[in-house]
Structures are given as structure tokens and as C-alpha cells.
Short mmCIF file of C-alpha atoms and ligand atoms in Angstrom, two decimals:
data_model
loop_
_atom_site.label_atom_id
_atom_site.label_comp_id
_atom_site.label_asym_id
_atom_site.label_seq_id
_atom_site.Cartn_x
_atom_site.Cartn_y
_atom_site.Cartn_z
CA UNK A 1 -17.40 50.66 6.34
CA UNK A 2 -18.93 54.33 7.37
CA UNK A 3 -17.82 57.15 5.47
CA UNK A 4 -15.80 58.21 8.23
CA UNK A 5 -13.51 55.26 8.74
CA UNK A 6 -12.64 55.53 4.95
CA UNK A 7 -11.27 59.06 5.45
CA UNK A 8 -9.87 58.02 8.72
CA UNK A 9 -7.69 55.29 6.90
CA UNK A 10 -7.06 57.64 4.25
CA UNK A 11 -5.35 59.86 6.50
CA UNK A 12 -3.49 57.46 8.75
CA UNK A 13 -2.30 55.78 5.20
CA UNK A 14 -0.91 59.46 3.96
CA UNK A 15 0.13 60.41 7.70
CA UNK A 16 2.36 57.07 8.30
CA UNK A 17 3.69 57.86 4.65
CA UNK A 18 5.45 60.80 5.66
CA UNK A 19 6.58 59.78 8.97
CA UNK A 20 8.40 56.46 8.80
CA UNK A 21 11.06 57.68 11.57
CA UNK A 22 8.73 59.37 13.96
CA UNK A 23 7.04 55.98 13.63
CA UNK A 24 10.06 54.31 14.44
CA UNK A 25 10.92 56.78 17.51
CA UNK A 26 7.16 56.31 18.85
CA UNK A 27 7.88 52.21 18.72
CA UNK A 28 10.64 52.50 21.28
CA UNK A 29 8.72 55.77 23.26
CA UNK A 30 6.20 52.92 23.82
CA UNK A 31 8.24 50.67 25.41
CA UNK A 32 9.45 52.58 28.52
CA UNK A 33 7.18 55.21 28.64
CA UNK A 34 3.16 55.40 29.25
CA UNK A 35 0.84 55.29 25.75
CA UNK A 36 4.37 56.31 24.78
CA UNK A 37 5.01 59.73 26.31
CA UNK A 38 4.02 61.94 28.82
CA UNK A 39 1.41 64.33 28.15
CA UNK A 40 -1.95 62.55 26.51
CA UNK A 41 -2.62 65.98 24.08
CA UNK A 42 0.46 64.94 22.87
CA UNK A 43 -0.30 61.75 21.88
CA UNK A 44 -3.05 61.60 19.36
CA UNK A 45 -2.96 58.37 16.98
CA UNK A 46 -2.06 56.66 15.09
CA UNK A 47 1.30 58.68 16.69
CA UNK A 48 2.75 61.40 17.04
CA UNK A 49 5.09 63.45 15.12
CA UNK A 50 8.60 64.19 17.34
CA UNK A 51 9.53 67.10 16.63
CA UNK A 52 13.24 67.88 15.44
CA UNK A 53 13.52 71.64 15.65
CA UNK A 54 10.74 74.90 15.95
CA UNK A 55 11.31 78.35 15.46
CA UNK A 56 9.01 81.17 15.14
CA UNK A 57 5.55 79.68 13.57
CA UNK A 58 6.76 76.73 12.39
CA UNK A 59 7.80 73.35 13.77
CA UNK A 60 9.65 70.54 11.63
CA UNK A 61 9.55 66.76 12.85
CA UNK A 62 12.31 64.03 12.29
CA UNK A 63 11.27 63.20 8.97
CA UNK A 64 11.28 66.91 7.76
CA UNK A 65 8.13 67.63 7.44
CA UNK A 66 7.49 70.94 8.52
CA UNK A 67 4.02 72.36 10.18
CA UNK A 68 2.42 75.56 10.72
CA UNK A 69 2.05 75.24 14.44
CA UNK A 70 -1.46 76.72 16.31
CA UNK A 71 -0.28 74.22 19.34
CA UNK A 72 2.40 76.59 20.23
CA UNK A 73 3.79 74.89 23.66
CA UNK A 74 0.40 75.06 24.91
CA UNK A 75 -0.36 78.05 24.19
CA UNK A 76 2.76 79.53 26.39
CA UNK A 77 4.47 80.72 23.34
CA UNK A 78 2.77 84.02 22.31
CA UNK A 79 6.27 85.38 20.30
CA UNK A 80 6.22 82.20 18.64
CA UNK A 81 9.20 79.15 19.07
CA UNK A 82 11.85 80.01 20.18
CA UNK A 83 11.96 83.99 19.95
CA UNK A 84 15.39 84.90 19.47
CA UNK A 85 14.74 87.72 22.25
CA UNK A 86 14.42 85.41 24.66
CA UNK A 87 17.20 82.98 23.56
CA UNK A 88 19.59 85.71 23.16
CA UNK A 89 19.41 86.85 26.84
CA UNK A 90 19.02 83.36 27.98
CA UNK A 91 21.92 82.03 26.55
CA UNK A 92 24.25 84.24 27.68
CA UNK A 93 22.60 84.22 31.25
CA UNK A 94 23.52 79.96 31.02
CA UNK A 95 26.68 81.39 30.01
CA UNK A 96 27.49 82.93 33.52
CA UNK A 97 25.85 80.03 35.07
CA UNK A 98 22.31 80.44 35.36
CA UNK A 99 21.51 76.47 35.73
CA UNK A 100 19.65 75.72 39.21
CA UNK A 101 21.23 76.86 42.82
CA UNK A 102 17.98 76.92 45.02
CA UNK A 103 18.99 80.58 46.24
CA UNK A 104 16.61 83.44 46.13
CA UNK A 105 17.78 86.23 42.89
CA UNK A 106 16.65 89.07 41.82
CA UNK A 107 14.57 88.47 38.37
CA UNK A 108 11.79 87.10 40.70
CA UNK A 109 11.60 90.08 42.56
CA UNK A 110 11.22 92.05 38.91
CA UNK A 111 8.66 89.95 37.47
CA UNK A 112 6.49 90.03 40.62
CA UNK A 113 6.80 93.87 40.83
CA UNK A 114 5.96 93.91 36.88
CA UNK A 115 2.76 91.62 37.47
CA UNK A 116 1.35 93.70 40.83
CA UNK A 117 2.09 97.00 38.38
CA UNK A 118 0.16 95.28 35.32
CA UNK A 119 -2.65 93.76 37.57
CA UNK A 120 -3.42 97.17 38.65
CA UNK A 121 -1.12 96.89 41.93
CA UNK A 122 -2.43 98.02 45.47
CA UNK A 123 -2.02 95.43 47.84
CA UNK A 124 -1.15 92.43 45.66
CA UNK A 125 1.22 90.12 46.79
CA UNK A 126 2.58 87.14 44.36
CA UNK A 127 4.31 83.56 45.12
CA UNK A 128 5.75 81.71 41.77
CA UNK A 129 5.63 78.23 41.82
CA UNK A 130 6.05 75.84 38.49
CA UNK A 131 2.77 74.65 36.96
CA UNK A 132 -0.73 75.50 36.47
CA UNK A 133 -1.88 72.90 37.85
CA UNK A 134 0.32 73.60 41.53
CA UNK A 135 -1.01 77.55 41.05
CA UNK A 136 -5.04 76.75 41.15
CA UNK A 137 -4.46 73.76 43.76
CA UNK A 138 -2.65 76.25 46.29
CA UNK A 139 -5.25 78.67 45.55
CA UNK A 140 -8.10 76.45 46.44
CA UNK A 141 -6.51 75.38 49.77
CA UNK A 142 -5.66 79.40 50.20
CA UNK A 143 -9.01 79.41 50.00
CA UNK A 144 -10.26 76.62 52.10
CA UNK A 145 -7.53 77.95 54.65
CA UNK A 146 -8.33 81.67 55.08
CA UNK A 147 -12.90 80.35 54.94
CA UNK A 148 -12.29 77.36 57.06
CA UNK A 149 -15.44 76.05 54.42
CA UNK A 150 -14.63 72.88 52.34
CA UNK A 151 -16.70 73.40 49.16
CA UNK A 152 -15.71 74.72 45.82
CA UNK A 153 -16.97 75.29 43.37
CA UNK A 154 -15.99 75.39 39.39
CA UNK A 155 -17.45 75.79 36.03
CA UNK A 156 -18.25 72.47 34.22
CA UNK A 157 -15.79 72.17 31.62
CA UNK A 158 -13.37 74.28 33.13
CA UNK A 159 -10.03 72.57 32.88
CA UNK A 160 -7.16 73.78 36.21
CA UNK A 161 -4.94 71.19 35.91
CA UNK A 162 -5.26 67.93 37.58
CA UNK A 163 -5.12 68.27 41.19
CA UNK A 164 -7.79 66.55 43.21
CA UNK A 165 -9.50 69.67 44.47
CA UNK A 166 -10.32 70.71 40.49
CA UNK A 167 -10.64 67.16 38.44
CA UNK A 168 -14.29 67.10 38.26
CA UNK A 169 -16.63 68.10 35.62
CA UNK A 170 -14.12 68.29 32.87
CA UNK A 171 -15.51 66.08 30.85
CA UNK A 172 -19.19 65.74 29.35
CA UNK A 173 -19.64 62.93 27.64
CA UNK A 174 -19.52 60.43 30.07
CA UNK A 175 -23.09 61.19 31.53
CA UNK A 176 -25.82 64.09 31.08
CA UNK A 177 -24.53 65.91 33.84
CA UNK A 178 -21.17 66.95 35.23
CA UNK A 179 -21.54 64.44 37.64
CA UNK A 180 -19.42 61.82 36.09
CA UNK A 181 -16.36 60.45 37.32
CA UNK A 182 -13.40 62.04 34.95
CA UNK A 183 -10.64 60.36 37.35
CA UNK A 184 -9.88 57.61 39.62
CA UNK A 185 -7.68 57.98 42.52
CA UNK A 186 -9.28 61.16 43.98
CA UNK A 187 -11.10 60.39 47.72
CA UNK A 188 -14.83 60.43 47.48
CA UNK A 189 -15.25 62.83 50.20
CA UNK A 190 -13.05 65.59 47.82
CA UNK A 191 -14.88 65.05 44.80
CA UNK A 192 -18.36 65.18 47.05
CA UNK A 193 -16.75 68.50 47.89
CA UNK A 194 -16.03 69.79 44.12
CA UNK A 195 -19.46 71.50 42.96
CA UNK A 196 -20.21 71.98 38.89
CA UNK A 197 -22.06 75.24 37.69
CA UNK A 198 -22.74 76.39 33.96
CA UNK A 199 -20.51 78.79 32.25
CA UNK A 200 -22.15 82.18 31.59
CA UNK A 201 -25.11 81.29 33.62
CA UNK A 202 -25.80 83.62 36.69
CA UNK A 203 -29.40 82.45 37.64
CA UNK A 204 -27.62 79.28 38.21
CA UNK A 205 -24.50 80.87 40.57
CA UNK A 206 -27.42 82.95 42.46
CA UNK A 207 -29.22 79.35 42.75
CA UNK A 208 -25.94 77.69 44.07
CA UNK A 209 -24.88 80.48 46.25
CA UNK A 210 -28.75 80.71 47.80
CA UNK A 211 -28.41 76.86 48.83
CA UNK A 212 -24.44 76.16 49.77
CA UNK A 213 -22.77 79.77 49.55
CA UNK A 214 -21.98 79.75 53.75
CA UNK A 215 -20.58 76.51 52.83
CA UNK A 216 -18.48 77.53 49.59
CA UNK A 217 -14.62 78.36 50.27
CA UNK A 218 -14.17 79.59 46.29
CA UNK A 219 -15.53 79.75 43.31
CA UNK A 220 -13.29 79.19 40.14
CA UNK A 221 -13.64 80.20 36.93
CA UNK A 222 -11.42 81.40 33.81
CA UNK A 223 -12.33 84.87 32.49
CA UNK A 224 -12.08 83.24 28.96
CA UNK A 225 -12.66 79.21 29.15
CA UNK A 226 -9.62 77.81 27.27
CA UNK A 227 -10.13 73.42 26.90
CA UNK A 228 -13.97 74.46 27.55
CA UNK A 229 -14.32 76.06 23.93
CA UNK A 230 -12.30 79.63 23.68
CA UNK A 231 -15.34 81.33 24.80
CA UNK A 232 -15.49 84.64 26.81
CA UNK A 233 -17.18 84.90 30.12
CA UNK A 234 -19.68 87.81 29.91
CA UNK A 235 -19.11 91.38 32.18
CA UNK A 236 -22.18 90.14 33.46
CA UNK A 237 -21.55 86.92 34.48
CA UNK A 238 -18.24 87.98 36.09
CA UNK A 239 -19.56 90.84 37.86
CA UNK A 240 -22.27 88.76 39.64
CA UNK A 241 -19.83 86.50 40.54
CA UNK A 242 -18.39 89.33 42.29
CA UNK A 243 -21.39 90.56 43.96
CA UNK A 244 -22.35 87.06 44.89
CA UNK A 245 -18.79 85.68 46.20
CA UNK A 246 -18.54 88.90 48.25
CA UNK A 247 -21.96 89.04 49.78
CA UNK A 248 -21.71 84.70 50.69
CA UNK A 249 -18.03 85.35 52.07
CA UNK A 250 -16.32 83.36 49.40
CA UNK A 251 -13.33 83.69 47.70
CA UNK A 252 -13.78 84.64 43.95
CA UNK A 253 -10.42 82.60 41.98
CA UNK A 254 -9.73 83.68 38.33
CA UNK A 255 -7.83 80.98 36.23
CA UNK A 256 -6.32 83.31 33.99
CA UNK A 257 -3.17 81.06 33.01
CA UNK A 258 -4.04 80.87 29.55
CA UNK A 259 -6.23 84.19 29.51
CA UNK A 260 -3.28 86.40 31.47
CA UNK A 261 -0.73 88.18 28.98
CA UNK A 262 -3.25 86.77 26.02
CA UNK A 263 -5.72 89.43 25.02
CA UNK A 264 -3.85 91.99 26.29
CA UNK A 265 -0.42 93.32 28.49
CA UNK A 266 -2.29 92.19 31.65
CA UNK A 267 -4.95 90.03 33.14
CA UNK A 268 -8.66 89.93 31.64
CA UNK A 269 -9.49 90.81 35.27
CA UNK A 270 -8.09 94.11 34.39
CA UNK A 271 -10.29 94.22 31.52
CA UNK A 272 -13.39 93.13 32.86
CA UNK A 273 -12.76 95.60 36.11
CA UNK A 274 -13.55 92.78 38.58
CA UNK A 275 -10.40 91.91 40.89
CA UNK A 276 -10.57 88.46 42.24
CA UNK A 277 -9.33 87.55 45.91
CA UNK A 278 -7.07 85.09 43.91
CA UNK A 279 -5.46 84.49 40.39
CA UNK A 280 -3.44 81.96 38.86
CA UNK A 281 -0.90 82.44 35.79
CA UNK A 282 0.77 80.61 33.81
CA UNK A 283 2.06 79.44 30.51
CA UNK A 284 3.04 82.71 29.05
CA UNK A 285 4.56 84.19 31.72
CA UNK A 286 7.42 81.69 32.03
CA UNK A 287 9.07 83.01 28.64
CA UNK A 288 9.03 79.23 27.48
CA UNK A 289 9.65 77.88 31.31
CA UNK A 290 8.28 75.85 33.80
CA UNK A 291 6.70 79.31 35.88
CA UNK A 292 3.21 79.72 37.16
CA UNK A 293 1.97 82.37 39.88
CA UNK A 294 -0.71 82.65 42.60
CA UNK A 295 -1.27 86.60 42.86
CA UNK A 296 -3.83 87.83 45.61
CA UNK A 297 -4.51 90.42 48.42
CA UNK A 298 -2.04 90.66 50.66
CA UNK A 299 -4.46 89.41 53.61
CA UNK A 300 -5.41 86.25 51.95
CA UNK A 301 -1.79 85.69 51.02
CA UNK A 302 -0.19 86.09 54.24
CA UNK A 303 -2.56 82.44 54.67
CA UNK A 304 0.74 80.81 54.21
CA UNK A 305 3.27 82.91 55.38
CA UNK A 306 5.39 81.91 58.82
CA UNK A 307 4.38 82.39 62.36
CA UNK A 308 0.87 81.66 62.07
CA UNK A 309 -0.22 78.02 64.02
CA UNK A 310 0.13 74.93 62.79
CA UNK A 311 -3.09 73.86 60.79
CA UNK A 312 -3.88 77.61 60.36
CA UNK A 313 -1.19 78.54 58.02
CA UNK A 314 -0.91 76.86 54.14
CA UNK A 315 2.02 75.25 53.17
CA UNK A 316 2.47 76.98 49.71
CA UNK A 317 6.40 76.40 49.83
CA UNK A 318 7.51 73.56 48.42
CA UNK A 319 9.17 73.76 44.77
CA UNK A 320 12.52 72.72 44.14
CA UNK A 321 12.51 74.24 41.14
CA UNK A 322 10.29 77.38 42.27
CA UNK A 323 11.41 80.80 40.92
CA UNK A 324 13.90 79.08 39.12
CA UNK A 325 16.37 82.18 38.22
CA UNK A 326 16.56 81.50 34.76
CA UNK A 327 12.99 81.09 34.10
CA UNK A 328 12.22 84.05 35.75
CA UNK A 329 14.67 86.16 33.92
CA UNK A 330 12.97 84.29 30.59
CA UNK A 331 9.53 85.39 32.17
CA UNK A 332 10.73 89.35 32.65
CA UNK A 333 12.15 89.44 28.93
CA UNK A 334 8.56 88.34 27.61
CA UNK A 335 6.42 90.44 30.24
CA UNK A 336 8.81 93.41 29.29
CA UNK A 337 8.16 92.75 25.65
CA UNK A 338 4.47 92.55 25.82
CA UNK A 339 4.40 95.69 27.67
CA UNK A 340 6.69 97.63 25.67
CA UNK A 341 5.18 96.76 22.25
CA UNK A 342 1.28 96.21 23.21
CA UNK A 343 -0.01 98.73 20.87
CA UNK A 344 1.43 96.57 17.77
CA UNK A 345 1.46 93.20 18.97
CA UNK A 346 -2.55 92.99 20.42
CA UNK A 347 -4.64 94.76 17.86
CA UNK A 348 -2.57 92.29 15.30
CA UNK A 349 -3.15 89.29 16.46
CA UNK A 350 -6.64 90.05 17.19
CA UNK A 351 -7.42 91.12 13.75
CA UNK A 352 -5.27 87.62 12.21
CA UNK A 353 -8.11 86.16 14.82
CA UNK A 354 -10.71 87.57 12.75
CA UNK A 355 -9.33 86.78 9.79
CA UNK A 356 -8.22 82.96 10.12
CA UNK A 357 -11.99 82.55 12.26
CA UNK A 358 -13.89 83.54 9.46
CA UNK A 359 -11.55 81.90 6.76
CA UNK A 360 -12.02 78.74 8.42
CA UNK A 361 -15.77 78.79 8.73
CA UNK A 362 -15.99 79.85 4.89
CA UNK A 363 -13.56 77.45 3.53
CA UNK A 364 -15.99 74.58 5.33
CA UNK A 365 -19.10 76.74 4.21
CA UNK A 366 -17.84 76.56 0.65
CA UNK A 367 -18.14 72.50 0.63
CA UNK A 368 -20.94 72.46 2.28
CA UNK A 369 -19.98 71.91 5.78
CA UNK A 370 -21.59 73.46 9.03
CA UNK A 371 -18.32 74.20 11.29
CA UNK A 372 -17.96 76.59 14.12
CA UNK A 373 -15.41 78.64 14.77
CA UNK A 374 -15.18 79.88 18.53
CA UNK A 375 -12.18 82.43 20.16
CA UNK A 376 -13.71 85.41 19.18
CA UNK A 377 -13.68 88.53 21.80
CA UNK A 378 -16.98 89.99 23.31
CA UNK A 379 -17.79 93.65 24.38
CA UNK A 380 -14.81 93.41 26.63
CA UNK A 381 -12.25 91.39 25.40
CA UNK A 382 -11.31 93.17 22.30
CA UNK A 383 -10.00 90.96 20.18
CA UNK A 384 -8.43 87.21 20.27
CA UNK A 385 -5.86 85.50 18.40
CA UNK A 386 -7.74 82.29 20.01
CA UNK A 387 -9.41 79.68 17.67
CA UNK A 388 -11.09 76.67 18.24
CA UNK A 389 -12.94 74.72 14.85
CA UNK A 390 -16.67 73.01 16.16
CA UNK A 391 -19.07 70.78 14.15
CA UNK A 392 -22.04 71.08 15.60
CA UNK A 393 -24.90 68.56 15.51
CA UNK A 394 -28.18 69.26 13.48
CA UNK A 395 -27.41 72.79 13.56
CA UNK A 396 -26.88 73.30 17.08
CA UNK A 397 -25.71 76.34 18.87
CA UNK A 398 -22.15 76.71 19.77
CA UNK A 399 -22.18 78.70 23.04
CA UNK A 400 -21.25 76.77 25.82
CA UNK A 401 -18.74 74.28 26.81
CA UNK A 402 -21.70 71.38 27.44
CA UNK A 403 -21.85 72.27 23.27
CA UNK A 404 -18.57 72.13 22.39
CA UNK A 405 -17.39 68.73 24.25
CA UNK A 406 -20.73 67.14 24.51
CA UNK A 407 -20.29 64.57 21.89
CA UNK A 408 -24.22 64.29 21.62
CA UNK A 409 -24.17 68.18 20.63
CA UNK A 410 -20.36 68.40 18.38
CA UNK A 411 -18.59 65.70 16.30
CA UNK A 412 -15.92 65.49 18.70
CA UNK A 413 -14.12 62.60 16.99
CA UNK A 414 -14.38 64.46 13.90
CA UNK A 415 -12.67 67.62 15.28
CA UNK A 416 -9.76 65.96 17.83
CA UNK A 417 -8.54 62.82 15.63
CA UNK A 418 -10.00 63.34 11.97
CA UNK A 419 -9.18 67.12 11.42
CA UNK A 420 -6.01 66.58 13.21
CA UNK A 421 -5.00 64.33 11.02
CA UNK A 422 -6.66 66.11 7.69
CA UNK A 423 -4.30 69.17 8.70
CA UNK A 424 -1.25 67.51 9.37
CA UNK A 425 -1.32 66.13 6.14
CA UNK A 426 -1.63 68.96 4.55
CA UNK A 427 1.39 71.08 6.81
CA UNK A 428 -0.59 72.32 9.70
CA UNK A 429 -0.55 71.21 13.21
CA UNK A 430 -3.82 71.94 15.21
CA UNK A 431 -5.19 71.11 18.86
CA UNK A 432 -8.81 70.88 19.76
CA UNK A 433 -8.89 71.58 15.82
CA UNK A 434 -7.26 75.34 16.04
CA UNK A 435 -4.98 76.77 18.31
CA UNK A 436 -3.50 80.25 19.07
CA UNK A 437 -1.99 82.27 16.53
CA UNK A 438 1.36 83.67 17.50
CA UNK A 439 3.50 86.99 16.72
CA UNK A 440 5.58 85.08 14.36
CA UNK A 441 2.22 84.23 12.60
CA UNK A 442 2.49 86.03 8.56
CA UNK A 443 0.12 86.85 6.46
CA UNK A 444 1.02 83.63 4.06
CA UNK A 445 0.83 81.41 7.22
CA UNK A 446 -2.54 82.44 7.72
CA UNK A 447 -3.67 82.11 4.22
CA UNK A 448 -1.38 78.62 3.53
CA UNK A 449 -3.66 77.58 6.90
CA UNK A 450 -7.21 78.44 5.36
CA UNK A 451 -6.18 76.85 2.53
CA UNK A 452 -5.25 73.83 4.49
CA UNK A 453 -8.82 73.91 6.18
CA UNK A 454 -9.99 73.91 2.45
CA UNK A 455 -8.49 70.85 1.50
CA UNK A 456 -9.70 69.21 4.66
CA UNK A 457 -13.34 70.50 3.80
CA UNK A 458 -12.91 68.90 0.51
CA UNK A 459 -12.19 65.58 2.03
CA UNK A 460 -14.69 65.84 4.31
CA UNK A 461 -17.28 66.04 1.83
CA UNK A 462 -15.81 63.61 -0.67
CA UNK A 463 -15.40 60.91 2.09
CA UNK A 464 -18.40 61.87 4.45
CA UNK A 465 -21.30 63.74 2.47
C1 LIG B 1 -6.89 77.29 32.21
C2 LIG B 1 -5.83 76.33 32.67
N1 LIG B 1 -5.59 76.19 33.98
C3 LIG B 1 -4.65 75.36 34.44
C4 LIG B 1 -3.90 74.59 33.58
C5 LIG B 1 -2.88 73.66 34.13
O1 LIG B 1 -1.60 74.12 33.84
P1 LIG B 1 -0.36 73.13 33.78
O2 LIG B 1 -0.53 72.28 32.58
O3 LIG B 1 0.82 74.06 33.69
O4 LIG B 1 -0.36 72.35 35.04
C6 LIG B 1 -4.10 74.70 32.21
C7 LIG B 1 -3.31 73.90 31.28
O5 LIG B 1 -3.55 73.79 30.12
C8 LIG B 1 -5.10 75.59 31.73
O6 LIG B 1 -5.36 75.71 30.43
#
């Protein structure tokens, strides 16, 4: 038995000790739902913790263990669970009947105007719909609409969601390229259609655009790739894309649903001073609610408005649940707040960023251990309460996403199920081994959480030098 499956036992033995009833819970979860639930993230083994209650930084599970939480409803939760703000106003909306009527209300109408005033306004035009994944696919067929070009073209290890346009090249460890299949069920002809570029490589966009940019209908790409590693796109990089997209007659797409309301009271595209034809949000802007936005130029937005001809016009319409009242009210409490207390809330987090980054990296360094820790701003991004923990490979460079889910270049086992597991143990709960710190985030969380990475560093050299 390798060092590694002693410590993995080890873990599960101490994990399943504390968790007898989520056990239980996941033993009927299995029987009537898929792998036992409904999000795979979710789900790492030997089960999941369910989670009984979560307020502020902290999350407690049936058994009553409690966790510092870094997962923080995917990163949506930038106040924290459950911010009382938030709850306050939202409970006594339910009170006067807020639950779901399919008319239009107002809050949509304020949390639009806030986003075109945040985004820099002009001619921006938005349309709210309720997922990530719905906001990139109806930006690619925007896209494909207003070009009349079927290729597009995204960054390998860029993660929009799972729509068939955008489900290629998230994965790297199937194959040496991005060429590998990462799902079945998509039409050959659409994922002949999806091209794969590098991150932060503009000799490579110049080479693409050269060959297939007449062909191209967009080019998509998050300011600051989230599942690809935390890592910032340079002002380089982005501006090229710019010059490149615009001189080829493509549509430039920024996926900023994890990136917009992060960093700062807006979009990175703000930051960076490039303005895509198209953006996406998501996650943060719903206040803790299903909401997620396409925001563009007026021009390319009218591409699925009424009165144009059938086949010319995008139907971006559906949503039963689309500008939901309630969630938009939810979004226009945590917009507002952002806004109103930016100067406090974004320098802090970004230095408890620094701070947690580099107490990770010495609290492995201390036993020994070469670990990574990626989420860290650039010369535009100014700070990042993003972390992500990487153990690279003979030394290896931790720079790109091919490095950071490339299982030849990082342990990836030892990051998603091993360190998982290590933290949990010891009271923190981590995804893609770190997470995003939230307002609620103390001082003593932070430190209780390096310590925790301690601990784990120990074990990892006990069980695996
Ligand atoms: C950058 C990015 N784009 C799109 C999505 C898809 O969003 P959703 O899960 O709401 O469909 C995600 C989800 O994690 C994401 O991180």
C-alpha cells in the first residue's frame, strides 16, 4: 500500500467518524437521486457532508460539525451565508408576497440600470436570465446570430457552464491536447465548431485569428480564469484580444460571472479598460438567487428583440423563472451594498488574500512540501480574496491552467480528494483545495484556516514523505 492510500484511509476513517448521519442521509440521497445528488462538486467521496444550517463564514452539517467555509455557494456569496442584510429585506418582501407571478416588476429595472451605471454605461443594454451556464450559451448564439459565422472559440480550461456550444476543452487530462472529448451527447458537427486556445498566450490568438478569424463568431474568455486556476488574464492579453476580435469582425465575450462584483464594485472589464461586445454575470449578483445576466451593446442586443425575421432574430426569452422579482430585489440589496461600502470591503479582502495565500504556502513550506498557491491579483487587478492550493510536479511552474489541471504537471488527486478531506477533518471546507474568502471572513478564521493547512502539511509528510 502507497503512502498515499494510507493517508487516504486515514482520513475517510476520521471523516466517517464524525459523520455517521450525513452518512446515513447520503445512503438514501443515493437511492433516488444520481451519484446521490445533483451537482458532482458537491459530491466528493467517500460523501458528502449535508449541511444543517450556514451563516456568515461558517457552515455546520447534521452531525454538528461545523466548517470554515471557502466554498461559499460557489463563490456567489461574497457577504458570507446568509447576510442578515439580505434576509432582512427578503423576508419581509415574502411577507407581502414576493413568491413567483411571471409579471414584469420593478427591481429588475433597478438592478439593470445599477449594472449599465457600474459597467461604465453608454449604450449597454442587459437581459437577466437564471444561470451561468443559460448567460454564456445565449451569448454565443448572440454571437453566431448578429456574424452569421459558426466558430468559437474559448480558452482551454475555461469552464461556462455546460451548454453544448462551450463543453470542450475543460478538461486536460484526458489527452495532451484540448482535443479530448469532456462530454457525450453534444453533435460532432458543434464540438468540430468549438476551437481551444491557451490562456495568456497572444502569439497563439494572432495565429488562430490569421487562419479562421473570418470564420470565428466569438471569442470567450474570463478576465480572471476561475475552475482554470484563479489566475488573471494579462492587460496584454486582453487588449489584443480586443485589437484582434475587432479587426477579424468577431465578437469579443467576457465570462465575468465569477470575476464581476469580485475584485471590485464592477466588472474586471472596467478594470482592464477593454469593453467586450458581450458579458455574462452571475453568481454574485443574484444576492444568493438563481440570477445571471447577458449585458452588451445595444446593437448586438437588439439580435433578439421582436420584429426582426424569423431565423434572423435569437430567441433569448425563455425563463420561467427569469427576473424572478424576489431575486432581483436580493440582487439590488447586494449590488447596492458593494457599491456603497467598496472602499472597506475590497482592499480587505484583498489583503486577507495575501495573507491566507502566503500562510498556506508557508505552513506546507515548513514540512517540507512544494504547494502553490494561485488567486493573487496582477498589475490590474488589485487585489483578490481568490485562492486556489497547487502541488506541482518536480518543481513545475504554476502559470497556466494546462499546469494546474494537467495531472502530469499537479497532484490533482492530492489537491481535490486528499486535501479535501485533510481539511474537513480538521474544520475547514475547501474546493479545488481553497476557495474565496468572504466579508464575514475574521481574522481568527483566517489564522484557525492556516493552521488547518498546517496540520494537513503534517500529515502529508508523515504519511507521504
Ligand atoms: C466562469 C463561469 N462561467 C459560467 C459558469 C456556469 O454558471 P452556472 O453554474 O450558474 O450555470 C460558472 C460556474 O461555476 C463559472 O464559474
Amino acid at each position: 500500500m502507497t503512502g498515499i492510500d494510507r493517508l487516504r484511509g486515514h482520513l475517510v476513517r476520521e471523516y466517517k467518524k464524525r459523520t455517521a448521519k450525513s452518512r446515513a442521509a447520503f445512503v438514501r440521497a443515493e437511492k433516488v437521486l444520481v451519484e446521490g445528488g445533483s451537482h458532482t462538486i458537491r459530491l466528493w467521496r467517500p460523501y458528502p457532508f449535508f449541511a444543517a444550517g450556514a451563516e456568515g463564514a461558517r457552515v455546520r452539517d447534521v452531525d454538528g460539525n461545523e466548517y470554515i467555509d471557502y466554498w461559499q455557494g460557489h463563490y456567489a456569496n461574497i457577504l458570507g451565508h446568509n447576510p442578515a442584510l439580505i434576509r432582512r429585506n427578503i423576508t419581509a418582501c415574502l411577507g407581502k408576497g414576493a413568491l413567483h407571478t411571471g409579471f414584469e416588476a420593478g427591481h429588475q429595472v433597478e438592478l439593470a440600470e445599477l449594472m449599465v451605471r457600474r459597467l461604465g454605461g453608454g449604450d449597454l443594454k442587459v437581459r437577466f436570465t437564471t444561470s451561468g451556464t443559460l448567460a454564456t450559451m445565449y451569448a454565443v448564439m448572440l454571437a453566431q446570430g448578429l456574424t452569421g459565422r459558426e466558430l468559437v472559440l474559448k480558452i482551454g480550461g475555461g469552464w461556462h457552464g455546460s451548454s453544448p456550444y462551450l463543453l470542450k476543452g475543460v478538461k486536460f487530462h484526458q489527452g495532451p491536447g484540448f482535443e479530448g472529448r469532456d462530454s457525450a451527447g453534444i453533435l460532432d458537427d458543434i464540438h468540430r465548431r468549438t476551437l481551444v486556445t491557451r490562456f495568456n498566450d497572444g502569439d497563439a490568438l494572432e495565429r488562430t485569428f490569421k487562419e479562421k478569424g473570418d470564420r470565428l463568431a466569438c471569442f470567450i474568455v474570463e478576465p480572471f480564469m476561475g475552475v482554470g486556476g484563479f489566475l488573471p488574464a494579462s492587460r496584454e492579453y486582453l487588449r489584443r484580444a480586443r485589437e484582434l476580435t475587432r479587426k477579424h469582425g468577431v465578437l469579443l465575450v467576457f465570462d465575468e460571472i465569477i470575476s464581476g462584483f469580485r475584485f471590485a464594485p464592477t466588472g474586471l472589464q472596467t478594470l482592464y479598460g477593454v469593453r467586450p461586445d458581450l458579458s455574462a454575470f452571475g453568481k454574485i449578483i443574484g444576492g444568493g438567487h438563481a440570477v445571471s445576466a447577458v449585458v452588451g451593446d445595444r446593437r448586438i442586443m437588439e439580435g433578439c428583440e421582436r420584429g426582426k425575421s424569423a431565423g434572423g432574430r435569437v430567441l433569448f426569452e425563455g425563463g420561467t423563472f427569469s427576473a424572478h422579482s424576489e431575486y432581483m430585489k436580493a440582487g439590488l440589496i447586494m449590488l447596492g451594498h458593494l457599491v456603497g461600502k467598496a472602499a472597506s470591503i475590497y482592499p480587505r479582502l484583498a489583503r486577507q488574500g495575501d495573507a491566507l495565500r502566503a500562510g498556506i504556502e508557508r505552513a506546507f513550506a515548513a514540512e517540507g512540501i512544494d504547494a502553490r498557491c494561485t488567486g493573487s491579483g496582477n498589475e490590474v487587478v488589485p487585489g483578490s480574496s481568490l485562492f486556489m492550493v497547487h502541488f506541482p510536479r518536480g518543481g513545475a511552474a504554476v502559470s497556466s491552467p494546462q499546469d494546474v489541471l494537467d495531472d502530469r504537471r499537479s497532484d490533482i488527486a492530492l489537491r481535490e480528494e486528499i486535501l479535501k478531506l485533510a481539511l474537513l477533518v480538521h474544520g475547514v471546507n475547501v474546493v479545488h483545495g481553497g476557495g474565496a474568502i468572504s466579508v464575514s471572513h475574521r481574522e481568527q478564521d483566517l489564522r484557525r484556516t492556516i493552521e488547518a493547512y498546517g496540520e494537513t502539511a503534517k500529515l502529508f509528510r508523515k504519511f507521504l514523505a
